Coordinates of C-alpha atoms in Angstrom, one line a residue:
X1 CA -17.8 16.7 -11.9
X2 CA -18.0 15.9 -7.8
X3 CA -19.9 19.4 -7.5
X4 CA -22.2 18.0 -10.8
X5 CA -22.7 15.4 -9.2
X6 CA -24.3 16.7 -5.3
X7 CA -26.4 19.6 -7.3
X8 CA -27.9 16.4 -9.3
X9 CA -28.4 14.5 -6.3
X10 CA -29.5 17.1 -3.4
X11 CA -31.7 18.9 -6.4
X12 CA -33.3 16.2 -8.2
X13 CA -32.7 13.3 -5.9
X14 CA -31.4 9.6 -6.6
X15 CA -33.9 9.1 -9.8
X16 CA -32.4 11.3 -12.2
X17 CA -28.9 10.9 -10.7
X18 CA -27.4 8.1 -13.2
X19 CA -28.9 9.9 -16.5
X20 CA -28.0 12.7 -15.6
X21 CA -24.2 12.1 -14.6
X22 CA -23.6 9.7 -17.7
X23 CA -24.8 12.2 -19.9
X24 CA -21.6 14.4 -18.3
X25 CA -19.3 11.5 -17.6
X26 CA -19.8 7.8 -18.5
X27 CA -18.7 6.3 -15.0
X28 CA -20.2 3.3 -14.3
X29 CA -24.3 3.1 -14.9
X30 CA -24.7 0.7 -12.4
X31 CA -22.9 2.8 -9.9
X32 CA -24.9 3.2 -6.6
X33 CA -23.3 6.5 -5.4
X34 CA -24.7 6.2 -2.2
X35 CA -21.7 8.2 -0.1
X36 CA -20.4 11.9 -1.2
X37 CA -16.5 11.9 -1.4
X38 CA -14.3 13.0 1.1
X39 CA -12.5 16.0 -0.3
X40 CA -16.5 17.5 -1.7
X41 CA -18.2 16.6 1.6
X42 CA -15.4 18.2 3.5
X43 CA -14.8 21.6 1.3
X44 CA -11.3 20.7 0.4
X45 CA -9.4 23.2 -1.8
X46 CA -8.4 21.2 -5.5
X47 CA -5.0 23.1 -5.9
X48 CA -3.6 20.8 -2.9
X49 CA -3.2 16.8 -2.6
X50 CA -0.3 16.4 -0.7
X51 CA 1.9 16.5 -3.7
X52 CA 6.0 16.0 -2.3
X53 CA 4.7 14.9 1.3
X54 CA 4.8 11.4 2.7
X55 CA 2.5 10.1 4.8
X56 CA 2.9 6.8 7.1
X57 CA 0.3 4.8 8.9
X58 CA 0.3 2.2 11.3
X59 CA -2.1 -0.4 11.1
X60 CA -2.9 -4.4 11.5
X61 CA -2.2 -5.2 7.5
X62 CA -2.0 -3.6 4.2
X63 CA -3.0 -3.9 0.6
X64 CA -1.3 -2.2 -2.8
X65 CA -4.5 -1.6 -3.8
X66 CA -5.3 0.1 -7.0
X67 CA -5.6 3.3 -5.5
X68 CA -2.6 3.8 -4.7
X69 CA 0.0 2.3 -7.0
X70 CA -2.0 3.4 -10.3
X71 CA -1.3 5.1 -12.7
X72 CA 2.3 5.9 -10.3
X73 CA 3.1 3.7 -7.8
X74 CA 3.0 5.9 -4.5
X75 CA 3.9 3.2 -1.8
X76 CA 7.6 4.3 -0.8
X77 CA 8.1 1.5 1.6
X78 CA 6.8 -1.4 3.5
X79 CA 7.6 -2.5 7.3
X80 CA 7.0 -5.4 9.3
X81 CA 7.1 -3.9 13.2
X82 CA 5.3 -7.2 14.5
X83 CA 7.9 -9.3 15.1
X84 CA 11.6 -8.1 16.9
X85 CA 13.9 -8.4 13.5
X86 CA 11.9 -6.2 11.5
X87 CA 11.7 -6.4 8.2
X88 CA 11.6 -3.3 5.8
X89 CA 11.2 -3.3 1.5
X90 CA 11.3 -0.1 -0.4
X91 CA 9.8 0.4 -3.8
X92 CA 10.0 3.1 -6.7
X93 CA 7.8 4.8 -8.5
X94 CA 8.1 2.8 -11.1
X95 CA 7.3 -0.4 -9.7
X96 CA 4.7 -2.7 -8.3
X97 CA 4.8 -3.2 -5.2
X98 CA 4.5 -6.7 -3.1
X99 CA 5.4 -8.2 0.1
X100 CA 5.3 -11.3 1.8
X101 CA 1.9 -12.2 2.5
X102 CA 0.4 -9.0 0.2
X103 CA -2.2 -11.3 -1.7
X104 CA -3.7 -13.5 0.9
X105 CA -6.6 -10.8 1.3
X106 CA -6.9 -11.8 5.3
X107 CA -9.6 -10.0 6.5
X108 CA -6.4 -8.3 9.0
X109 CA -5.3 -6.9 5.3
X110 CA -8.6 -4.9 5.1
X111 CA -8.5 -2.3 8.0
X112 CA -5.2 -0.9 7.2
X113 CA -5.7 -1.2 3.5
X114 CA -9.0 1.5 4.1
X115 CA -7.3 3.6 6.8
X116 CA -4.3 3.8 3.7
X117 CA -7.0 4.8 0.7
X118 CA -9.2 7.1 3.0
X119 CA -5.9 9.0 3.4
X120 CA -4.4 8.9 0.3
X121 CA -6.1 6.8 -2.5
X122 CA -6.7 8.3 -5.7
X123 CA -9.9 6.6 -7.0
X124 CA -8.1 4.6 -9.7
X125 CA -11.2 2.1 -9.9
X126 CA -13.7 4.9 -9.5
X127 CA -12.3 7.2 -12.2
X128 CA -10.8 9.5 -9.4
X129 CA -14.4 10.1 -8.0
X130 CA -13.7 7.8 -4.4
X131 CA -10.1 9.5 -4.0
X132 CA -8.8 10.8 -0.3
X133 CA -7.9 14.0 0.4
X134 CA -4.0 13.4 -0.3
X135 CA -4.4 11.8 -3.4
X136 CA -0.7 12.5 -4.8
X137 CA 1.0 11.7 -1.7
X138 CA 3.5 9.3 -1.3
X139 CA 3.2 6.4 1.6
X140 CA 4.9 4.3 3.9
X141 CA 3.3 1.5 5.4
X142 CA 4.1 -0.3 8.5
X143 CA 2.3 -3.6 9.9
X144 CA 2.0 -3.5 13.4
X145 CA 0.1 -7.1 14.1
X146 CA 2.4 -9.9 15.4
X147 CA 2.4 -13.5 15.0
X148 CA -0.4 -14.0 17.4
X149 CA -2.5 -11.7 15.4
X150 CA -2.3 -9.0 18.4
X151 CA -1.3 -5.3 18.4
X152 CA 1.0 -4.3 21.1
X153 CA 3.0 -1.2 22.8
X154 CA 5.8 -3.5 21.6
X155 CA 4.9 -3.7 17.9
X156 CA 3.9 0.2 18.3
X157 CA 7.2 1.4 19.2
X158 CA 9.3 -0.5 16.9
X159 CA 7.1 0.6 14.2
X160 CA 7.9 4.7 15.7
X161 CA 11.6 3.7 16.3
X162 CA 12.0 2.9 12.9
X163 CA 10.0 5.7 11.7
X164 CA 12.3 8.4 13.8
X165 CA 15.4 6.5 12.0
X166 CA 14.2 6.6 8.7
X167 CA 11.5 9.6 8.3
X168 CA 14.3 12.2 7.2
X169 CA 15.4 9.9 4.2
X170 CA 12.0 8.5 3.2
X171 CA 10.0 12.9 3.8
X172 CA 7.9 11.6 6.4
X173 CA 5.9 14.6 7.8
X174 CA 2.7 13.2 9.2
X175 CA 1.8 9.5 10.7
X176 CA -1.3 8.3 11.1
X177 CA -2.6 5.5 13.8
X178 CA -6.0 4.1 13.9
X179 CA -4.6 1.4 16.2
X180 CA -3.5 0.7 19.9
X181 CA -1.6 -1.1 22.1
X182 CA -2.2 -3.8 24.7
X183 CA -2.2 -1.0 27.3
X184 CA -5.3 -0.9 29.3
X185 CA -4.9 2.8 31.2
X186 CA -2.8 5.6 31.1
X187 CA 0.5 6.2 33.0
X188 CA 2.2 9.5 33.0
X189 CA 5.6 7.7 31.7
X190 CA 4.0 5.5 29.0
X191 CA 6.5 4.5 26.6
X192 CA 4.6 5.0 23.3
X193 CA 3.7 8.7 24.6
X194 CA 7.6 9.3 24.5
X195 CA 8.3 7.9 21.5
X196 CA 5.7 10.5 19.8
X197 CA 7.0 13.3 21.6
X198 CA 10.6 12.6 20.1
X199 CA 9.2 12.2 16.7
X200 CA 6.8 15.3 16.7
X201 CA 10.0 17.1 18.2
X202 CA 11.7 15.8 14.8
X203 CA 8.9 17.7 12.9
X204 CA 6.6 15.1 12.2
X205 CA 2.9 15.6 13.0
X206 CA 1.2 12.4 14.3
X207 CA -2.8 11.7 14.6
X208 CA -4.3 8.6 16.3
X209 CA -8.1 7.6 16.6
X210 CA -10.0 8.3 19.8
X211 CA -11.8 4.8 19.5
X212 CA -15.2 4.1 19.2
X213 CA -17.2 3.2 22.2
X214 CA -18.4 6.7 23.0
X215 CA -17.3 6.6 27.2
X216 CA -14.8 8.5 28.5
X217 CA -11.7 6.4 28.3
X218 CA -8.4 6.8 26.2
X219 CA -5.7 4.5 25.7
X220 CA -1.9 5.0 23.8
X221 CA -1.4 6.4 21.7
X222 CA -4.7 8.3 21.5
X223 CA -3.6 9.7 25.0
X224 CA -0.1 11.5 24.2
X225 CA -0.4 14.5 24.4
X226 CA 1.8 15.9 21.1
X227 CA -0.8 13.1 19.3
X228 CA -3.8 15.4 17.5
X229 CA -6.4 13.1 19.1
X230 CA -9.4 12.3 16.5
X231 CA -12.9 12.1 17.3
X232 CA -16.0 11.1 14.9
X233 CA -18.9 13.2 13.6
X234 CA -21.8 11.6 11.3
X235 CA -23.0 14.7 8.5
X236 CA -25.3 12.2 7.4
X237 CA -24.0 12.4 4.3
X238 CA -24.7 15.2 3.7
X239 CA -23.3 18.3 2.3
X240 CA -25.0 21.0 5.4
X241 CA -23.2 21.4 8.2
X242 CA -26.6 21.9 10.0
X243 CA -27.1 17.9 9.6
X244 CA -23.6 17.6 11.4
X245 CA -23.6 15.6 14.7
X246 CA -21.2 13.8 17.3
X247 CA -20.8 10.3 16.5
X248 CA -20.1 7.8 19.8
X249 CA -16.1 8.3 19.9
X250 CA -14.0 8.1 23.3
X251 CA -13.3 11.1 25.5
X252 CA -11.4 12.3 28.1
X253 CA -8.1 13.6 29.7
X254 CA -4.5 12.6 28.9
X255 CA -2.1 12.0 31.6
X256 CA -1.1 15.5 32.0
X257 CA -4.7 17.1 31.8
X258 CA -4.8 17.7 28.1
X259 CA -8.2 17.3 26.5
X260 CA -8.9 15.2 24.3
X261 CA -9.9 15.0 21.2
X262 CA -8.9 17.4 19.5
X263 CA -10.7 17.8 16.6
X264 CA -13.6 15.3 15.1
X265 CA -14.1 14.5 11.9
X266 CA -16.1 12.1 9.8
X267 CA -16.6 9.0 10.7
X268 CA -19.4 7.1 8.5
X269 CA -20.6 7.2 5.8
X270 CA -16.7 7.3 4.7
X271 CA -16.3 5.7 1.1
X272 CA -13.1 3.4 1.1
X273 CA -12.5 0.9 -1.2
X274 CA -13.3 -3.4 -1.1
X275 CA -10.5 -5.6 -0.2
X276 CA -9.3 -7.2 -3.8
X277 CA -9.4 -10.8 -4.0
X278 CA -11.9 -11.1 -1.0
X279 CA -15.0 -12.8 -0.6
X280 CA -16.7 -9.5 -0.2
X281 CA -15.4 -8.6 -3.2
X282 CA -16.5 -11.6 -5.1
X283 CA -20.4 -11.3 -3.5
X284 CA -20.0 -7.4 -4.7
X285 CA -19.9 -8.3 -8.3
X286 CA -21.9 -10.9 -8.3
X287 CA -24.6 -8.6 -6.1
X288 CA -24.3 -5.7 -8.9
X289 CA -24.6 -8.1 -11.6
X290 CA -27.8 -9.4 -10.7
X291 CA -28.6 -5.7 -9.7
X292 CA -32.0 -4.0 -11.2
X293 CA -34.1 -7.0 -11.7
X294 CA -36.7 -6.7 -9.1
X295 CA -34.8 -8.8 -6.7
X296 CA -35.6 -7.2 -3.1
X297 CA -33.0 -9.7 -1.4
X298 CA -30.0 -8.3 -4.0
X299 CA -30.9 -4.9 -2.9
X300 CA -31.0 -5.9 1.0
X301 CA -28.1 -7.4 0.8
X302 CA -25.6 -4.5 -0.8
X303 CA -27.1 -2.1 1.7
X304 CA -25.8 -4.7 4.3
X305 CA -22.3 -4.7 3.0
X306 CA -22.9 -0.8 2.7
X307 CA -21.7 -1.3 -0.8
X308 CA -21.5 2.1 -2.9
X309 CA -20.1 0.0 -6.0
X310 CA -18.8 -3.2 -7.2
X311 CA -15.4 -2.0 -5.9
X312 CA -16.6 0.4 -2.5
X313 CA -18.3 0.7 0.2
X314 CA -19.0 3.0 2.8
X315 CA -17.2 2.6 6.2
X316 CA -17.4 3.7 9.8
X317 CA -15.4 4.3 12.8
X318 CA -12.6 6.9 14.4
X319 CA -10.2 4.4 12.7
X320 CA -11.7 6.5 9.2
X321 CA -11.6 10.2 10.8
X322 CA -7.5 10.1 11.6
X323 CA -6.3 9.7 8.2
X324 CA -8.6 12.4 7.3
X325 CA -6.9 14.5 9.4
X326 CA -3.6 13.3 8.6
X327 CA -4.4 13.9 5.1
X328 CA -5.6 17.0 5.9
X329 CA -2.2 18.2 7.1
X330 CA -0.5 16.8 4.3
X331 CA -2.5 19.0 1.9
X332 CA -1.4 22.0 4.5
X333 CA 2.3 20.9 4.2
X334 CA 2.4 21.1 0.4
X335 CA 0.8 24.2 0.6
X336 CA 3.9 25.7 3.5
X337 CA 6.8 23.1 3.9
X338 CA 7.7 25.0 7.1
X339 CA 4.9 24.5 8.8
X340 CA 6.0 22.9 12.7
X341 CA 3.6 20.2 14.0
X342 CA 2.7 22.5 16.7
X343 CA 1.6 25.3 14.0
X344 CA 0.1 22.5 11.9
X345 CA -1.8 22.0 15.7
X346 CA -2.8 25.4 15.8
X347 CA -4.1 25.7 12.5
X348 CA -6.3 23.1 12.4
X349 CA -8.3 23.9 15.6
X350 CA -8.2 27.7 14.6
X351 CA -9.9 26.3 11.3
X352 CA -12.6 24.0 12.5
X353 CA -16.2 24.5 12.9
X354 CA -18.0 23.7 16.3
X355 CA -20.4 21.1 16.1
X356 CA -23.8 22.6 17.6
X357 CA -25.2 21.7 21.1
X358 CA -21.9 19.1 21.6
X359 CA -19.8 19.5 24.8
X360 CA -16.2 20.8 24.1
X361 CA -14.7 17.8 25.6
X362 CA -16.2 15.3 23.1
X363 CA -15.4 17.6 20.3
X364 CA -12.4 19.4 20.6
X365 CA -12.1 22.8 18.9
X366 CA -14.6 20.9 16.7
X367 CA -14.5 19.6 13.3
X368 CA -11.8 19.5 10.7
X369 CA -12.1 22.3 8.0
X370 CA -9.3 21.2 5.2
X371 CA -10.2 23.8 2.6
X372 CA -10.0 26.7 5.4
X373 CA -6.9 25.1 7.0
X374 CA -4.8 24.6 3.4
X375 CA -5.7 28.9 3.2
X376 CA -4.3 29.5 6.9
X377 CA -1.5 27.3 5.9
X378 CA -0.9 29.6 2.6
X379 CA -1.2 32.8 4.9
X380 CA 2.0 31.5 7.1
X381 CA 3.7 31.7 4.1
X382 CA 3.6 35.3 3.6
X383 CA 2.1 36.8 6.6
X384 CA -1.6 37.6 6.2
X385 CA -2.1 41.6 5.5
X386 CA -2.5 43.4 8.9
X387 CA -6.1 44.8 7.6
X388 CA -7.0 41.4 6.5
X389 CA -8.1 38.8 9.2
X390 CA -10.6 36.8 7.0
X391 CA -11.6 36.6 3.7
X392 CA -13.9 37.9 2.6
X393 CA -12.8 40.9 5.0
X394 CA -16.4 42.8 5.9
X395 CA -16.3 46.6 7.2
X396 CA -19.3 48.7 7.6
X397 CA -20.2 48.5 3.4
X398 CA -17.4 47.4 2.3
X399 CA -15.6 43.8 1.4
X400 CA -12.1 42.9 0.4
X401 CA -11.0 39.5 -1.6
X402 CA -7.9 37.8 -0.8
X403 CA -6.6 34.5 -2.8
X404 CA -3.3 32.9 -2.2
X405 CA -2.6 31.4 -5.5
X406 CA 0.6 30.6 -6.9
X407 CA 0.1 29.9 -10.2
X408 CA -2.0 32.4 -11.2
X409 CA -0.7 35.4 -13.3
X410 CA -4.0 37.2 -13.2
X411 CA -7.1 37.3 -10.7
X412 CA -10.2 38.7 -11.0
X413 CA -13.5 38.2 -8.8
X414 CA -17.1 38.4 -10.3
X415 CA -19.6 38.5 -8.4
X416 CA -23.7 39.3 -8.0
X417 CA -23.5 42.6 -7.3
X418 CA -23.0 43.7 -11.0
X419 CA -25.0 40.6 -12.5
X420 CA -21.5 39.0 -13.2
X421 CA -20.6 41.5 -15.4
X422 CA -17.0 41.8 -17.1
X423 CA -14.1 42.7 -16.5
X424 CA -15.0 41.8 -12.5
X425 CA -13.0 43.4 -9.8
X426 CA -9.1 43.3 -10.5
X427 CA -6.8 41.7 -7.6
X428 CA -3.1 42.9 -7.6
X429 CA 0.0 41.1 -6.5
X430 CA 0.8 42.1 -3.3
X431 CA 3.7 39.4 -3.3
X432 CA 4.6 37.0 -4.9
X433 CA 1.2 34.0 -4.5
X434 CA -1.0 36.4 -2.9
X435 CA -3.9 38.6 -4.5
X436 CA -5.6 40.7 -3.0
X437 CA -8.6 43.4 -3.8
X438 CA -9.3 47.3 -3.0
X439 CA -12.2 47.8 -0.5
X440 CA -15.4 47.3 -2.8
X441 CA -18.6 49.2 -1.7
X442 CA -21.4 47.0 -1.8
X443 CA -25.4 47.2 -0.8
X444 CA -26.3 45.5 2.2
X445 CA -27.6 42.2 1.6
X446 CA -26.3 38.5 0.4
X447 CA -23.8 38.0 -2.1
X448 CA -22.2 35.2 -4.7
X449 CA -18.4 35.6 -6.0
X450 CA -16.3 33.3 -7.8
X451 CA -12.8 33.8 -8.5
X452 CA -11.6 33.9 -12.2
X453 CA -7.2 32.9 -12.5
X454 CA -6.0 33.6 -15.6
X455 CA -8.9 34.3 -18.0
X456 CA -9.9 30.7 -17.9
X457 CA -10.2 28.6 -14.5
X458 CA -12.9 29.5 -12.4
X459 CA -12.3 28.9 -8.7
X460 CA -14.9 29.3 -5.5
X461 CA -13.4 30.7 -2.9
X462 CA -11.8 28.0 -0.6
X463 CA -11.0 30.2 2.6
X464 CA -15.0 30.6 2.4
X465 CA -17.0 27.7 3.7
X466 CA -20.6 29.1 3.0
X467 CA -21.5 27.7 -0.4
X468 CA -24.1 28.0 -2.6
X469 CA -25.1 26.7 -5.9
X470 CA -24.7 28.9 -9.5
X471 CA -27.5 27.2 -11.4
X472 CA -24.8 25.1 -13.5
X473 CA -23.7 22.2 -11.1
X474 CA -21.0 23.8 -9.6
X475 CA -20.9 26.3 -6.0
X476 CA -20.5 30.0 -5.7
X477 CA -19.0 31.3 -2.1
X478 CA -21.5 33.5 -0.4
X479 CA -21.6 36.3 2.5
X480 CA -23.6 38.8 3.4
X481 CA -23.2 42.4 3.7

């Protein structure tokens, strides 16, 4: 439906958009579907959602929004690091989660309530169109803001103490922070630098936010230098990757010479959803209520509160572009549960795409790949074939396929060299969740392929990022011979 959806939209524009979705899947008619969604905009591979992986983040506030305790609760715990005795309630699946303070929707609720859904929310009040990439992980939540509404190296590292007690009991493989401290430069023995180091020694991959001010300036714990530093890009919502550019993140060198960021990755145009129970919220409905009568001043005023829906909105900032890592890497750790935070590091910058024309050091190894990245993380399981480097693998005139896959009993690839034509070119088991092709001889020129599993489910090719469209709403992977 998400790939219906941008051939409607980049083909036929925003006019025939609602008729022509609601005649596939009655959403919502008054929808505005003004952002793409995370996992299509970024070519995420379906199969993974971070399923058995939890994921923790440290912000201001949080919400249990929709998102992420429907239809299953997913919120495994809740912690209070602003004040010295902290205070800590788990939940089970079955149950609805609530802490003190949950339903006061205080505009500190709303930052870390986005940060939570961009990672991990599942869409629940957009019929799983606005979910995050990790949409079936589980979460942990720990509010960093003390009494005086501040967020300090002090709330900071009794939020990562707790978390290097308690991540081995609770699965907690990657943390995400969209936050810092009180400290206003960086010293080679900063405290909240350390306390990452021991956790991403434990095994436990942590991303923070670059900021947002586009100088060159980096503060804890976007400065440690086992953090996976985030930057922002702005795709213009778009699905090309030629339309990519930096957005106006921080720069610059940790305390031991490490560049940072990392990696970039989007950060506007982000959909995330509205904070329940506010007055946002509350103008929202009352905005798309009144929406389609030839009022110009209802119109001005939803693209002012970026409003996508009654229930989301678009968003901007770095604080946006670190969960999506995060999530990123929780996808990769359901794919390989072995993966070290230092491979996980490795993986992702071997993965990403350069942004064009941007210096290294406000980019990184560039921007964040997940569907590529969840493939690498599938080819540590079993070693990728010694003749196989890439897939498609291109010699001279002839191509090989390789799918890691493993679900699939049989796999077969059709392509446009034969005019689709049956029975498509067989893939064998070379072990057990890897198929793989004999070299096929091929004219030179561009080529489509799809993968057909099992007789039934088609699947474009998620190691591939060049994409193009089959005639039918969906995407074909492409190269050329």
């Amino acid at each position: 439906m998400q790939q219906h959806l941008l051939a409607t939209l980049l083909e036929q524009g925003d006019e025939a958009l609602h008729e022509a979705i609601q005649s596939h899947w009655p959403l919502d008619a008054e929808g505005a579907f003004g952002a793409l969604p995370t996992p299509l905009r970024l070519h995420a591979d379906p199969r993974f959602q971070g399923r058995g992986v939890t994921l923790a983040l440290l912000d201001a506030g949080f919400y249990p929004h929709p998102d992420l305790v429907r239809p299953r609760n997913r919120i495994r715990a809740w912690v209070n690091a602003g004040s010295e005795l902290l205070e800590e309630h788990l939940f089970r699946a079955d149950e609805t989660p609530t802490w003190p303070g949950w339903d006061k929707a205080e505009p500190w609720q709303w930052h870390g309530m986005m940060t939570s859904t961009v990672a991990a929310g599942n869409g629940y009040l957009s019929h799983g169109l606005y979910a995050g990439l990790a949409s079936e992980a589980d979460l942990v939540l720990i509010q960093v803001r003390n009494s005086d509404g501040r967020i300090t190296d002090q709330t900071l590292l009794r939020a990562l103490a707790w978390l290097a007690e308690h991540s081995e009991s609770l699965g907690v493989r990657v943390i995400s922070m969209s936050v810092s401290g009180d400290a206003k430069e960086v010293r080679p023995d900063n405290p909240v630098d350390a306390a990452i180091e021991n956790l991403v020694k434990r095994g436990i991959s942590v991303v923070a936010a670059s900021g947002n001010d586009g100088v060159r300036k980096l503060i804890p714990p976007a400065t440690a230098p086992l953090t996976l530093t985030v930057g922002g890009i702005d795709d213009h919502n778009t699905f090309s990757r030629d339309e990519v550019a930096l957005w106006h993140s921080n720069y610059g060198s940790a305390s031991n010479e490490v560049l940072k960021p990392e990696l970039v990755a989007p950060s506007i145009w982000v959909a995330a959803p509205v904070l329940p129970g506010s007055e946002v919220e509350r103008e929202a409905l009352e905005l798309f209520g009144r929406r389609g009568k030839e009022n110009g001043e209802v119109v001005r005023r939803m693209r002012e509160l970026k409003l996508i829906t009654p229930h989301y909105q678009h968003v901007d900032g770095t604080s946006f572009a670190a969960p999506i890592v995060a999530s990123t890497i929780a996808c990769m750790l359901e794919a390989n549960r072995g993966l070290t935070p230092l491979l996980v590091r490795d993986l992702l910058r071997a993965t990403a795409y350069p942004v064009a024309g941007a210096a290294a050091e406000r980019q990184g190894a560039g921007t964040v790949d997940p569907g590529r990245a969840v493939v690498r993380a599938l080819a540590e399981c079993h070693g990728m074939p010694e003749e196989v480097t890439l897939t498609p693998h291109i010699r001279q005139e002839e191509v090989v396929f390789l799918l890691h896959d493993h679900a699939a009993e049989d796999v077969r690839v059709y392509g446009s060299w034969d005019g689709w034509a049956p029975p498509g070119v067989q893939a064998v088991r070379r072990e057990t969740g890897l198929w793989i092709t004999a070299p096929l001889r091929l004219a030179p020129g561009a080529h489509a392929y799809k993968f057909l599993l099992d007789g039934w489910r088609w699947l474009d090719d998620p190691a591939n990022p060049r994409k193009v469209h089959d005639g039918r709403g969906g995407l074909n992977s492409a190269f050329h011979l």
